[in-house]
Coordinates of C-alpha atoms and ligand atoms in Angstrom, one line a residue:
Chain A
M224 CA -36.4 -5.7 14.1
A225 CA -33.1 -5.5 12.2
V226 CA -29.9 -6.1 14.0
N227 CA -27.6 -3.1 14.5
A228 CA -24.6 -3.3 12.2
L229 CA -22.8 -0.7 14.3
T230 CA -23.3 1.1 17.5
A231 CA -21.0 4.0 18.6
R232 CA -21.5 5.4 22.0
D233 CA -20.0 8.6 23.3
L234 CA -17.1 8.4 20.9
S235 CA -14.3 10.9 21.4
F236 CA -11.0 11.2 19.6
G237 CA -8.1 13.7 19.6
Y238 CA -4.9 13.7 17.6
P239 CA -1.6 13.7 19.5
D240 CA -0.9 17.3 18.4
G241 CA -4.0 18.4 20.3
T242 CA -6.5 18.6 17.4
A243 CA -9.8 17.5 18.9
A244 CA -11.4 15.7 16.1
L245 CA -14.6 14.2 17.7
D246 CA -16.3 14.7 21.0
G247 CA -19.0 12.5 22.5
L248 CA -20.5 11.2 19.2
D249 CA -23.4 8.7 19.2
L250 CA -24.4 6.8 16.1
T251 CA -26.4 3.7 15.5
I252 CA -26.6 2.1 12.0
E253 CA -28.9 -0.8 11.3
A254 CA -27.9 -3.7 9.2
G255 CA -28.7 -3.1 5.5
E256 CA -28.8 0.7 5.9
R257 CA -27.1 3.0 3.4
V258 CA -25.8 6.0 5.3
A259 CA -23.8 9.1 4.1
I260 CA -21.6 11.1 6.4
L261 CA -21.7 14.6 5.0
G262 CA -19.5 17.4 6.1
P263 CA -16.9 20.0 5.0
N264 CA -13.2 19.3 4.7
G265 CA -11.7 18.8 8.2
A266 CA -15.0 18.0 9.8
G267 CA -13.7 14.6 11.0
K268 CA -15.3 12.3 8.5
S269 CA -12.1 10.3 7.8
T270 CA -11.3 10.2 11.5
L271 CA -14.8 9.0 12.3
L272 CA -14.7 6.2 9.7
S273 CA -11.4 4.9 10.9
L274 CA -12.7 4.9 14.5
L275 CA -15.9 3.1 13.3
A276 CA -13.6 0.5 11.6
G277 CA -11.7 -0.1 14.8
L278 CA -8.5 1.2 13.3
R279 CA -7.8 3.9 15.9
E280 CA -8.4 3.6 19.6
P281 CA -11.0 6.2 20.7
A282 CA -10.0 8.5 23.6
G283 CA -13.5 7.7 25.1
G284 CA -16.5 5.7 24.2
E285 CA -16.8 2.5 22.3
V286 CA -18.1 0.9 19.1
S287 CA -19.8 -2.5 18.9
Y288 CA -20.6 -4.5 15.8
F289 CA -23.5 -6.7 14.8
E290 CA -24.5 -6.8 18.5
T291 CA -21.8 -9.4 19.0
G292 CA -19.6 -7.8 21.6
K293 CA -16.6 -8.8 19.5
S294 CA -13.8 -6.3 18.5
A295 CA -13.4 -5.2 14.9
D296 CA -10.1 -7.1 14.7
D297 CA -12.1 -10.3 15.3
L298 CA -14.5 -9.4 12.5
R299 CA -12.2 -8.4 9.7
D300 CA -14.0 -10.8 7.4
R301 CA -17.2 -8.9 7.9
I302 CA -16.0 -5.3 8.1
A303 CA -14.1 -3.5 5.4
H304 CA -12.8 0.1 5.4
C305 CA -11.5 1.9 2.4
P306 CA -9.4 5.0 3.3
Q307 CA -9.5 8.3 1.6
A308 CA -6.1 7.8 -0.1
P309 CA -6.2 4.6 -2.1
V310 CA -2.4 4.5 -2.3
D311 CA -2.4 3.7 1.4
Y312 CA -4.6 0.7 0.8
L313 CA -2.8 -0.8 -2.2
F314 CA 0.6 -1.8 -0.7
N315 CA 1.3 -5.0 -2.6
A316 CA 3.5 -5.6 -5.7
T317 CA 0.7 -6.0 -8.2
V318 CA -3.0 -5.2 -8.4
R319 CA -3.7 -8.9 -8.5
E320 CA -1.8 -9.5 -5.2
D321 CA -3.7 -6.6 -3.7
L322 CA -7.0 -8.1 -4.6
E323 CA -5.9 -11.5 -3.2
Y324 CA -4.5 -9.9 0.0
G325 CA -7.7 -9.8 2.0
P326 CA -8.8 -13.4 1.1
A327 CA -5.3 -14.7 1.8
Q328 CA -5.1 -13.1 5.2
L329 CA -8.5 -14.6 6.1
G330 CA -7.5 -18.0 5.0
I331 CA -10.0 -18.2 2.1
D332 CA -9.5 -21.1 -0.3
R333 CA -7.2 -20.2 -3.2
R334 CA -9.6 -21.2 -6.0
E335 CA -12.4 -19.3 -4.4
A336 CA -10.1 -16.2 -4.0
E337 CA -9.1 -16.4 -7.7
E338 CA -12.8 -16.6 -8.7
R339 CA -13.4 -13.5 -6.7
V340 CA -10.5 -11.6 -8.2
D341 CA -11.6 -12.4 -11.7
A342 CA -15.2 -11.3 -11.0
L343 CA -14.0 -8.1 -9.3
A344 CA -11.6 -7.3 -12.1
A345 CA -14.4 -7.6 -14.6
E346 CA -16.8 -5.6 -12.5
F347 CA -14.4 -2.7 -11.9
A348 CA -12.8 -2.7 -15.4
L349 CA -9.4 -3.8 -13.9
E350 CA -8.6 -6.7 -16.2
G351 CA -5.8 -5.0 -18.1
L352 CA -4.3 -3.7 -14.9
L353 CA -3.9 -6.8 -12.8
D354 CA -0.2 -7.3 -13.3
K355 CA 0.7 -3.6 -12.8
P356 CA 2.1 -2.3 -9.6
P357 CA -0.6 -0.2 -8.0
F358 CA 1.5 2.9 -7.8
R359 CA 1.7 3.1 -11.6
L360 CA -2.1 3.3 -11.8
S361 CA -4.0 6.6 -12.3
G362 CA -5.9 8.1 -9.4
G363 CA -9.2 6.9 -10.5
E364 CA -7.9 3.4 -11.3
Q365 CA -6.3 3.2 -7.9
R366 CA -9.6 4.1 -6.3
R367 CA -11.5 1.4 -8.2
A368 CA -8.7 -1.1 -7.4
A369 CA -8.9 -0.2 -3.7
L370 CA -12.7 -0.6 -3.7
A371 CA -12.4 -3.9 -5.4
A372 CA -9.8 -5.0 -2.9
A373 CA -12.1 -4.0 0.0
L374 CA -14.9 -6.0 -1.5
S375 CA -12.8 -9.1 -2.0
V376 CA -13.6 -10.2 1.5
E377 CA -17.3 -9.8 0.8
P378 CA -17.9 -7.7 3.9
D379 CA -21.3 -7.2 5.6
L380 CA -20.3 -3.7 6.5
L381 CA -18.4 -1.4 4.2
L382 CA -17.0 2.0 5.4
L383 CA -16.0 4.1 2.3
D384 CA -14.1 7.3 2.6
E385 CA -14.9 9.6 -0.4
P386 CA -15.4 6.7 -2.9
V387 CA -15.7 8.6 -6.2
A388 CA -13.3 11.4 -5.8
D389 CA -11.3 11.5 -9.0
V390 CA -13.3 8.7 -10.7
D391 CA -14.5 9.7 -14.2
A392 CA -18.2 9.7 -15.1
G393 CA -18.3 6.3 -16.8
H394 CA -16.5 4.5 -14.0
R395 CA -18.5 6.5 -11.4
E396 CA -21.6 4.6 -12.6
T397 CA -19.6 1.4 -12.4
V398 CA -18.7 2.1 -8.8
L399 CA -22.2 3.2 -7.8
D400 CA -23.8 0.2 -9.5
A401 CA -21.5 -2.1 -7.7
L402 CA -22.4 -0.5 -4.4
D403 CA -26.1 -0.8 -5.3
R404 CA -25.8 -4.5 -6.0
R405 CA -24.0 -5.1 -2.7
T406 CA -26.5 -3.2 -0.6
E407 CA -29.5 -4.9 -2.3
A408 CA -27.9 -8.1 -1.2
G409 CA -27.9 -6.9 2.3
M410 CA -24.5 -5.1 2.8
T411 CA -24.5 -2.1 5.2
L412 CA -22.9 0.9 3.6
V413 CA -21.4 4.0 5.2
V414 CA -20.0 6.6 2.8
S415 CA -18.3 9.8 3.7
T416 CA -18.4 12.8 1.3
P417 CA -18.2 16.6 1.3
D418 CA -20.4 16.5 -1.8
A419 CA -24.2 16.7 -1.2
D420 CA -24.9 15.8 -4.9
L421 CA -23.4 12.4 -4.3
V422 CA -25.5 11.6 -1.2
P423 CA -28.9 10.7 -2.9
Q424 CA -27.0 8.3 -5.2
V425 CA -25.4 6.3 -2.3
A426 CA -27.6 6.7 0.7
H427 CA -31.1 6.8 2.2
R428 CA -30.0 8.4 5.4
V429 CA -27.5 11.2 6.0
V430 CA -25.6 12.3 9.0
V431 CA -24.3 15.9 8.9
L432 CA -21.0 16.7 10.7
D433 CA -20.1 20.3 11.3
R434 CA -16.6 21.7 11.4
A435 CA -16.3 20.8 15.1
G436 CA -17.0 17.2 14.4
S437 CA -20.4 17.1 16.0
I438 CA -23.5 15.6 14.4
V439 CA -25.8 18.5 13.7
R440 CA -28.4 16.5 11.8
D441 CA -29.3 12.9 11.2
G442 CA -32.3 11.9 9.1
P443 CA -33.7 10.8 5.7
V444 CA -31.8 12.1 2.7
R445 CA -34.7 14.2 1.4
D446 CA -35.4 16.0 4.8
V447 CA -31.7 16.9 5.3
L448 CA -30.7 17.8 1.7
T449 CA -33.6 20.2 1.2
D450 CA -32.5 22.2 4.3
G451 CA -30.2 24.5 2.4
D452 CA -29.6 26.8 5.4
L453 CA -28.4 24.0 7.6
L454 CA -26.0 22.7 4.9
R455 CA -24.6 26.2 4.1
D456 CA -24.2 26.8 7.9
V457 CA -21.8 23.8 8.2
G458 CA -20.0 24.7 4.9
V459 CA -21.5 22.3 2.5
S460 CA -23.2 23.4 -0.8
P461 CA -26.8 22.0 -1.1
P462 CA -27.3 19.7 -4.1
Q463 CA -27.5 21.7 -7.4
L464 CA -31.0 20.5 -8.3
V465 CA -32.3 21.5 -4.8
E466 CA -30.6 24.9 -5.1
A467 CA -32.0 25.5 -8.6
F468 CA -35.6 24.5 -7.7
Q469 CA -35.5 26.5 -4.5
R470 CA -34.2 29.6 -6.2
A471 CA -37.0 29.2 -8.8
E472 CA -39.3 29.1 -5.8
L473 CA -40.6 25.6 -6.7
D474 CA -41.5 23.4 -3.8
N475 CA -40.6 19.7 -3.3
P476 CA -37.2 19.9 -5.2
P477 CA -36.0 16.7 -6.9
L478 CA -32.8 15.0 -5.7
T479 CA -31.9 13.0 -8.8
V480 CA -31.8 13.9 -12.5
T481 CA -34.5 11.4 -13.2
D482 CA -36.8 13.0 -10.7
A483 CA -35.9 16.5 -12.0
V484 CA -36.8 15.5 -15.6
E485 CA -40.2 14.2 -14.4
R486 CA -40.8 17.4 -12.5
L487 CA -39.8 19.6 -15.5
R488 CA -42.1 17.6 -17.8
D489 CA -45.0 18.1 -15.3
L490 CA -44.3 21.8 -15.2
D491 CA -44.3 22.0 -18.9
D492 CA -47.7 20.2 -19.1
C493 CA -49.5 22.7 -17.0
Chain B
M113 CA 16.3 20.2 -13.7
S114 CA 19.1 22.7 -13.4
P115 CA 22.7 21.3 -13.2
V116 CA 23.2 22.8 -9.7
D117 CA 20.5 20.9 -8.0
P118 CA 22.3 18.1 -6.1
V119 CA 19.4 17.6 -3.7
G120 CA 16.8 16.9 -6.4
R121 CA 19.2 14.8 -8.3
S122 CA 20.5 12.7 -5.5
A123 CA 17.1 12.2 -4.0
G124 CA 15.7 11.3 -7.4
T125 CA 18.5 8.9 -8.1
L126 CA 18.3 7.4 -4.7
T127 CA 14.5 6.8 -5.1
D128 CA 14.9 5.2 -8.5
Q129 CA 17.7 3.0 -7.3
A130 CA 15.9 2.0 -4.2
R131 CA 12.8 1.2 -6.1
G132 CA 14.6 -0.8 -8.7
L133 CA 16.4 -2.6 -5.9
L134 CA 13.3 -3.3 -3.8
R135 CA 10.7 -4.0 -6.4
D136 CA 12.0 -4.6 -9.8
E137 CA 9.5 -7.4 -10.3
R138 CA 10.3 -7.2 -14.0
V139 CA 13.6 -8.9 -13.3
A140 CA 11.9 -11.5 -11.2
T141 CA 9.4 -12.3 -14.0
R142 CA 12.1 -12.5 -16.8
S143 CA 12.8 -15.8 -18.2
G144 CA 16.3 -16.5 -16.7
W145 CA 17.9 -19.4 -15.0
L146 CA 17.5 -18.5 -11.4
Q147 CA 13.9 -17.2 -12.0
A148 CA 13.0 -20.7 -13.0
V149 CA 14.5 -22.3 -9.9
H150 CA 12.0 -23.2 -7.2
P151 CA 12.1 -20.5 -4.4
I152 CA 12.8 -23.1 -1.7
V153 CA 15.7 -24.7 -3.7
K154 CA 17.0 -21.2 -4.4
L155 CA 16.8 -20.0 -0.8
L156 CA 18.5 -23.1 0.5
G157 CA 21.2 -22.9 -2.2
I158 CA 22.0 -19.3 -1.7
V159 CA 22.2 -19.8 2.1
A160 CA 24.5 -22.7 1.5
L161 CA 26.8 -20.7 -0.8
I162 CA 26.9 -17.8 1.7
A163 CA 27.7 -20.3 4.5
V164 CA 30.5 -21.8 2.6
T165 CA 32.1 -18.5 1.7
V166 CA 32.1 -16.8 5.1
P167 CA 34.7 -19.0 6.9
F168 CA 37.5 -18.5 4.4
D169 CA 40.4 -16.3 5.5
T170 CA 42.2 -16.0 2.2
P171 CA 40.9 -13.7 -0.6
G172 CA 40.8 -16.4 -3.3
P173 CA 37.6 -18.3 -2.5
P174 CA 35.4 -15.3 -1.9
A175 CA 36.7 -13.8 -5.1
A176 CA 35.8 -17.0 -7.0
M177 CA 32.4 -16.9 -5.4
L178 CA 31.9 -13.3 -6.5
G179 CA 32.9 -14.4 -10.0
L180 CA 30.3 -17.2 -9.8
T181 CA 27.6 -14.8 -8.8
I182 CA 28.4 -12.6 -11.8
G183 CA 28.0 -15.7 -14.0
L184 CA 24.7 -16.5 -12.4
A185 CA 23.5 -12.9 -12.8
V186 CA 24.3 -13.0 -16.6
L187 CA 22.5 -16.3 -17.0
S188 CA 19.5 -14.9 -15.1
R189 CA 19.5 -11.7 -17.1
V190 CA 19.8 -9.5 -14.0
P191 CA 20.9 -6.0 -15.1
L192 CA 24.6 -6.0 -14.4
A193 CA 24.9 -2.2 -13.6
T194 CA 22.2 -2.4 -10.9
H195 CA 23.7 -5.6 -9.5
A196 CA 27.2 -4.1 -9.5
L197 CA 26.0 -1.0 -7.6
R198 CA 24.0 -3.0 -5.2
T199 CA 27.1 -5.1 -4.4
G200 CA 29.7 -2.4 -4.8
V201 CA 28.3 0.0 -2.2
P202 CA 28.3 -2.4 0.7
M203 CA 31.8 -3.5 -0.4
A204 CA 33.1 0.0 -0.4
V205 CA 31.6 0.6 3.1
S206 CA 33.3 -2.5 4.5
L207 CA 36.6 -1.6 2.8
V208 CA 36.5 1.8 4.6
I209 CA 35.8 0.0 7.9
V210 CA 38.5 -2.6 7.5
A211 CA 41.1 -0.5 5.8
P212 CA 43.1 0.4 8.9
Q213 CA 43.8 -3.3 9.4
A214 CA 46.0 -3.2 6.4
V215 CA 48.4 -1.1 8.4
L216 CA 47.7 -2.4 11.9
L217 CA 48.2 -6.1 11.3
P218 CA 51.9 -7.0 11.9
G219 CA 53.8 -8.9 9.2
A220 CA 56.0 -8.6 6.2
P221 CA 55.8 -5.0 4.8
L222 CA 54.3 -4.7 1.3
L223 CA 54.3 -1.0 0.5
G224 CA 55.1 1.7 3.1
P225 CA 53.3 0.8 6.4
V226 CA 50.9 -1.7 4.6
T227 CA 51.7 -5.3 5.5
V228 CA 51.0 -8.4 3.5
P229 CA 48.7 -10.0 6.1
G230 CA 47.0 -6.7 6.5
I231 CA 46.1 -6.3 2.8
S232 CA 45.1 -9.9 2.6
Y233 CA 42.8 -9.5 5.6
A234 CA 41.2 -6.3 4.2
A235 CA 40.7 -7.9 0.8
T236 CA 39.2 -11.1 2.2
F237 CA 36.8 -9.2 4.4
T238 CA 35.7 -7.0 1.6
L239 CA 35.3 -9.8 -0.9
R240 CA 33.4 -11.9 1.6
V241 CA 31.0 -9.1 2.1
G242 CA 30.8 -8.6 -1.7
A243 CA 30.1 -12.3 -2.4
S244 CA 27.4 -12.6 0.3
V245 CA 25.7 -9.4 -0.8
S246 CA 25.9 -10.4 -4.4
L247 CA 24.3 -13.8 -3.6
L248 CA 21.5 -12.1 -1.5
G249 CA 21.0 -9.6 -4.3
L250 CA 20.5 -12.5 -6.8
L251 CA 18.1 -14.2 -4.5
L252 CA 16.0 -11.0 -4.1
S253 CA 16.0 -9.8 -7.6
T254 CA 15.1 -13.1 -9.2
T255 CA 12.4 -14.1 -6.7
R256 CA 9.0 -12.5 -6.3
F257 CA 8.8 -11.3 -2.7
A258 CA 5.6 -13.2 -2.1
S259 CA 7.3 -16.4 -3.2
L260 CA 10.2 -15.7 -0.9
L261 CA 7.9 -15.3 2.1
G262 CA 6.1 -18.4 1.0
A263 CA 9.4 -20.3 0.9
L264 CA 10.4 -19.1 4.4
R265 CA 7.0 -20.2 5.8
T266 CA 7.3 -23.6 4.2
L267 CA 10.8 -23.9 5.8
R268 CA 9.1 -23.3 9.2
V269 CA 10.9 -20.0 9.8
P270 CA 9.1 -18.6 12.8
Q271 CA 5.9 -16.7 11.9
T272 CA 7.0 -13.6 13.7
A273 CA 10.2 -13.3 11.7
V274 CA 8.4 -13.7 8.4
A275 CA 5.8 -11.2 9.4
L276 CA 8.5 -8.8 10.5
L277 CA 10.2 -9.2 7.1
A278 CA 6.9 -8.6 5.3
I279 CA 6.2 -5.5 7.2
T280 CA 9.7 -4.1 6.8
Y281 CA 9.6 -4.7 3.0
R282 CA 6.2 -3.0 2.7
H283 CA 7.3 -0.1 4.8
L284 CA 10.5 0.4 2.8
L285 CA 8.5 0.5 -0.4
V286 CA 6.2 3.1 1.1
V287 CA 9.1 5.2 2.4
F288 CA 10.7 5.4 -1.1
E289 CA 7.4 6.1 -2.7
E290 CA 7.0 9.0 -0.3
L291 CA 10.4 10.3 -1.1
S292 CA 9.7 10.2 -4.8
R293 CA 6.5 12.1 -4.4
L294 CA 8.2 14.7 -2.4
V295 CA 11.0 15.1 -5.0
L296 CA 8.4 15.4 -7.7
A297 CA 6.4 18.0 -5.9
R298 CA 9.6 20.0 -5.1
R299 CA 10.6 19.8 -8.8
S300 CA 7.2 20.9 -10.0
R301 CA 7.1 23.9 -7.7
R302 CA 10.6 25.2 -8.4
V303 CA 10.4 28.4 -10.3
R304 CA 14.1 29.0 -10.9
S305 CA 17.2 27.1 -10.5
A306 CA 18.5 27.1 -6.9
T307 CA 22.0 27.9 -5.9
L308 CA 24.1 25.2 -4.4
R309 CA 23.7 26.8 -1.0
E310 CA 19.9 27.1 -1.3
S311 CA 19.8 23.6 -2.4
W312 CA 21.6 22.3 0.6
L313 CA 19.6 24.4 3.0
E314 CA 16.5 23.0 1.5
A315 CA 17.8 19.5 1.8
G316 CA 17.4 19.7 5.6
S317 CA 13.8 20.6 5.5
L318 CA 13.1 18.2 2.7
L319 CA 14.6 15.4 4.8
G320 CA 12.5 16.4 7.8
T321 CA 9.3 16.5 5.9
F322 CA 10.1 13.3 4.2
L323 CA 10.8 11.4 7.5
L324 CA 7.6 12.7 9.1
G325 CA 5.6 12.0 6.0
A326 CA 6.9 8.5 5.7
L327 CA 6.2 7.8 9.3
D328 CA 2.6 9.0 8.9
R329 CA 2.1 7.1 5.8
G330 CA 3.6 4.0 7.3
E331 CA 0.9 4.3 10.0
R332 CA -1.8 4.7 7.5
V333 CA -0.6 1.7 5.5
G334 CA -0.4 -0.2 8.8
R335 CA -4.0 0.6 9.5
A336 CA -5.0 -0.5 6.0
A337 CA -3.3 -3.8 6.5
R338 CA -5.0 -4.2 9.8
S339 CA -8.4 -3.5 8.3
R340 CA -7.7 -6.1 5.6
G341 CA -7.1 -8.9 8.1
G342 CA -3.6 -8.5 9.3
T343 CA 0.0 -7.9 8.5
A344 CA 1.2 -11.4 8.2
G345 CA 1.6 -11.0 4.4
R346 CA 0.2 -14.4 3.6
G347 CA -0.1 -15.0 -0.1
Y348 CA -1.1 -17.7 -2.5
P349 CA 2.0 -19.4 -3.7
R350 CA 2.4 -19.8 -7.5
Q351 CA 2.8 -23.5 -8.0
R352 CA 5.6 -24.8 -10.2
A353 CA 7.1 -28.2 -10.7
V354 CA 10.7 -29.0 -9.9
G355 CA 12.6 -29.4 -13.1
L356 CA 16.0 -29.4 -14.9
R357 CA 16.9 -25.8 -13.9
D358 CA 16.3 -26.6 -10.3
A359 CA 18.6 -29.7 -10.6
A360 CA 21.3 -27.6 -12.4
F361 CA 21.3 -25.0 -9.7
A362 CA 21.3 -27.6 -7.0
F363 CA 24.3 -29.2 -8.7
V364 CA 26.2 -25.9 -8.9
V365 CA 25.6 -25.3 -5.2
F366 CA 26.6 -28.8 -4.3
A367 CA 29.8 -28.6 -6.4
T368 CA 30.7 -25.3 -5.0
V369 CA 30.1 -26.2 -1.4
A370 CA 32.0 -29.5 -1.9
A371 CA 35.0 -27.5 -3.4
G372 CA 34.8 -25.1 -0.5
V373 CA 34.8 -27.8 2.1
L374 CA 37.6 -29.7 0.4
W375 CA 39.7 -26.6 -0.1
P376 CA 43.2 -27.3 1.3
Ligands
ADP543 N1 -2.7 12.7 11.7 C1 -3.3 13.9 12.1 N2 -2.7 14.6 13.1 C2 -3.3 15.8 13.5 N3 -4.4 16.2 13.1 C3 -5.1 15.6 12.1 C4 -4.5 14.3 11.6 N4 -5.4 13.9 10.7 C5 -6.4 14.8 10.6 N5 -6.2 15.8 11.5 C6 -7.1 16.9 11.7 O1 -8.3 16.4 12.3 C7 -9.4 17.0 11.7 C8 -10.4 16.0 11.0 O2 -9.7 15.5 9.9 P1 -10.4 14.5 8.9 O3 -11.0 13.4 9.7 O4 -9.4 14.0 8.0 O5 -11.5 15.4 8.2 P2 -12.4 15.1 6.9 O6 -12.2 13.7 6.5 O7 -13.8 15.4 7.4 O8 -11.9 16.1 5.9 C9 -8.9 18.1 10.8 O9 -8.9 19.3 11.5 C10 -7.5 17.6 10.5 O10 -6.6 18.7 10.3
MG544 MG1 -11.4 12.9 4.8

C-alpha cells in the first residue's frame, strides 16, 4: 500500500475579517497521485493549498505529511507550493537568484544547484531571462519562472495554484510535459484550477469545492467531469468536449482531444 | 499625465527613485573601480571611512570626505544625479534639524543672531551626515545585495541581524513594486485630468490602499519565502580573486584613515 503524501483532518480556516474559507475539510492524498482541486473563484482553493503547504495555521484540524509526524517547515526540501500570483514567489534580484534560492536555503551544494538551474532554464525556456529582474518578466514568463523555482528543490509533493493561467499554448505544453515527467518519476501533484478543461491534462482524481469551501465530490476524473449538473451547480463549466458530446446526446464523452478524434472517427465509420 | 496631477507624479517619481536606489543592479554590474573591489574589503573599508569621519568637529574633514566619495562615484561610474539626490535628501533633513543650533550656540556673532561656532556646528553635522550617507550609498550601489549579505555572514555578523536585513530589503522592494502597480492602475483608469483638490483627496485613499496592499503582499511574500526553505536569504557567493583594484581601494582607505587620525 502506498504511503499517504498528505492527510488533512477536519481542517478549518477563517480570515481575520470574518470570511469563513474552509470548514471541517478532510482530504487524503496518496504518494504519487495527481489530484486537481476544482472550484469556482472564491471557493477557497488558494486558501486550501496554502493550508496544505503549512503556510497558514488552521483554526482547527491538522495536516500530516508522508506519515512522518513532522511539520511542513521541517520538510521544506520535500514540499513545494507555488502561489497563484507568481510575483509573490519571485522576490530575488534576478531570475537566476530566484532559481538558486530554494537550493541555497536548503544548503544544497553550489555546483549541484547550478546544474539544476541550467537544466530548469532549458526545460522552461528561461535561458534568455536568467539575468533579468523577475518583475520585468511577462505574466506567463513569471509563471514559468515560479514553477521552475518551485521545482529547483526537487520536491516529493508539489502544490500548484492555477499553474497555466496566462501561459501561452506552446509554453502550456512545456509546463504540462514538465509536470508529467515529475509525476512519472513519483512526485505527488496537487493542482488547483477553476477550469474543468485543464483537469484531465493534469490529474487522475478531482476534488470539487463549492462556493462555501466544502468538498462536494471527490473521485476519478471521468466520473466527476461527466457530471455536468454537479459542475454547473457549483459554478464551474463542464469541459467543452463533454458539453458538446452530451448536447449531441452521445454517451461516454471524451475528455481529451485525442480521445475525441478517435470517437469522431468511429462515428464516421458506422 | 495631466500637468495638475501631483499625486500621480510624486508617487511615480518616488517609485522610480526608490527602485533605482534599492535595486539598480545595473550599477552594481558595471565595470567600475568599486564594483571590482571584493565585497569584504569594500565593506570594511567603507566602515573604516565612516568611523574616521564621524568624530570630527570641524567642517573641513567631513567636506574632504564628501569630495573623496564623489571621486569614487565617478571612478565607479555611479550616476551622479541619483547619488547626489540620495545623499542630498538626508543632508537637507539633518540641516533642518540642526539649523537652530546656528543661533543657539553662544559665540562670536557672524550675521545677525547667527554665531560662528553655531554655523560651524551646523555645517559639520550636516557634512558628516552627507559623507556617511554618500559612503553607504557607494557601498550599496556598487555591490550586489547578495554579495553584501555574504560578506556580512563571512564577517560573523550575527545571523539574526543578517536575516533581518535580508527581510527588510526584500520587503522594501515589494512595497515599492506595490506602489508602482497602484500608480499605474490609477493612471490607466483616469478618464479626465483631475483638479488639484481632487488629486489631493485621492492621495489619502491611495495611500491607505497602498499601505494595506503592501502589508498583505508582504505577508504573501513571507509565506513564499517560508515555503522555499526560510527567510535567511542565503545565496551562493560569486567567487572573485583579490587583485590590484582591491589593493588600490585598501590603500585609499588606509591613507585617508591615517590622515584622519594624524589630523592636528
Ligand atoms: N486575505 C484575505 N482576507 C480576507 N478574505 C480573503 C483573503 N483571501 C481570500 N479571502 C476570501 O476567502 C475566500 C476564498 O478565497 P481563495 O482561497 O482565494 O479562493 P479561490 O482560490 O478558490 O478563488 C474568498 O471568499 C475570498 O474573498
Ligand atoms: Mg485562488
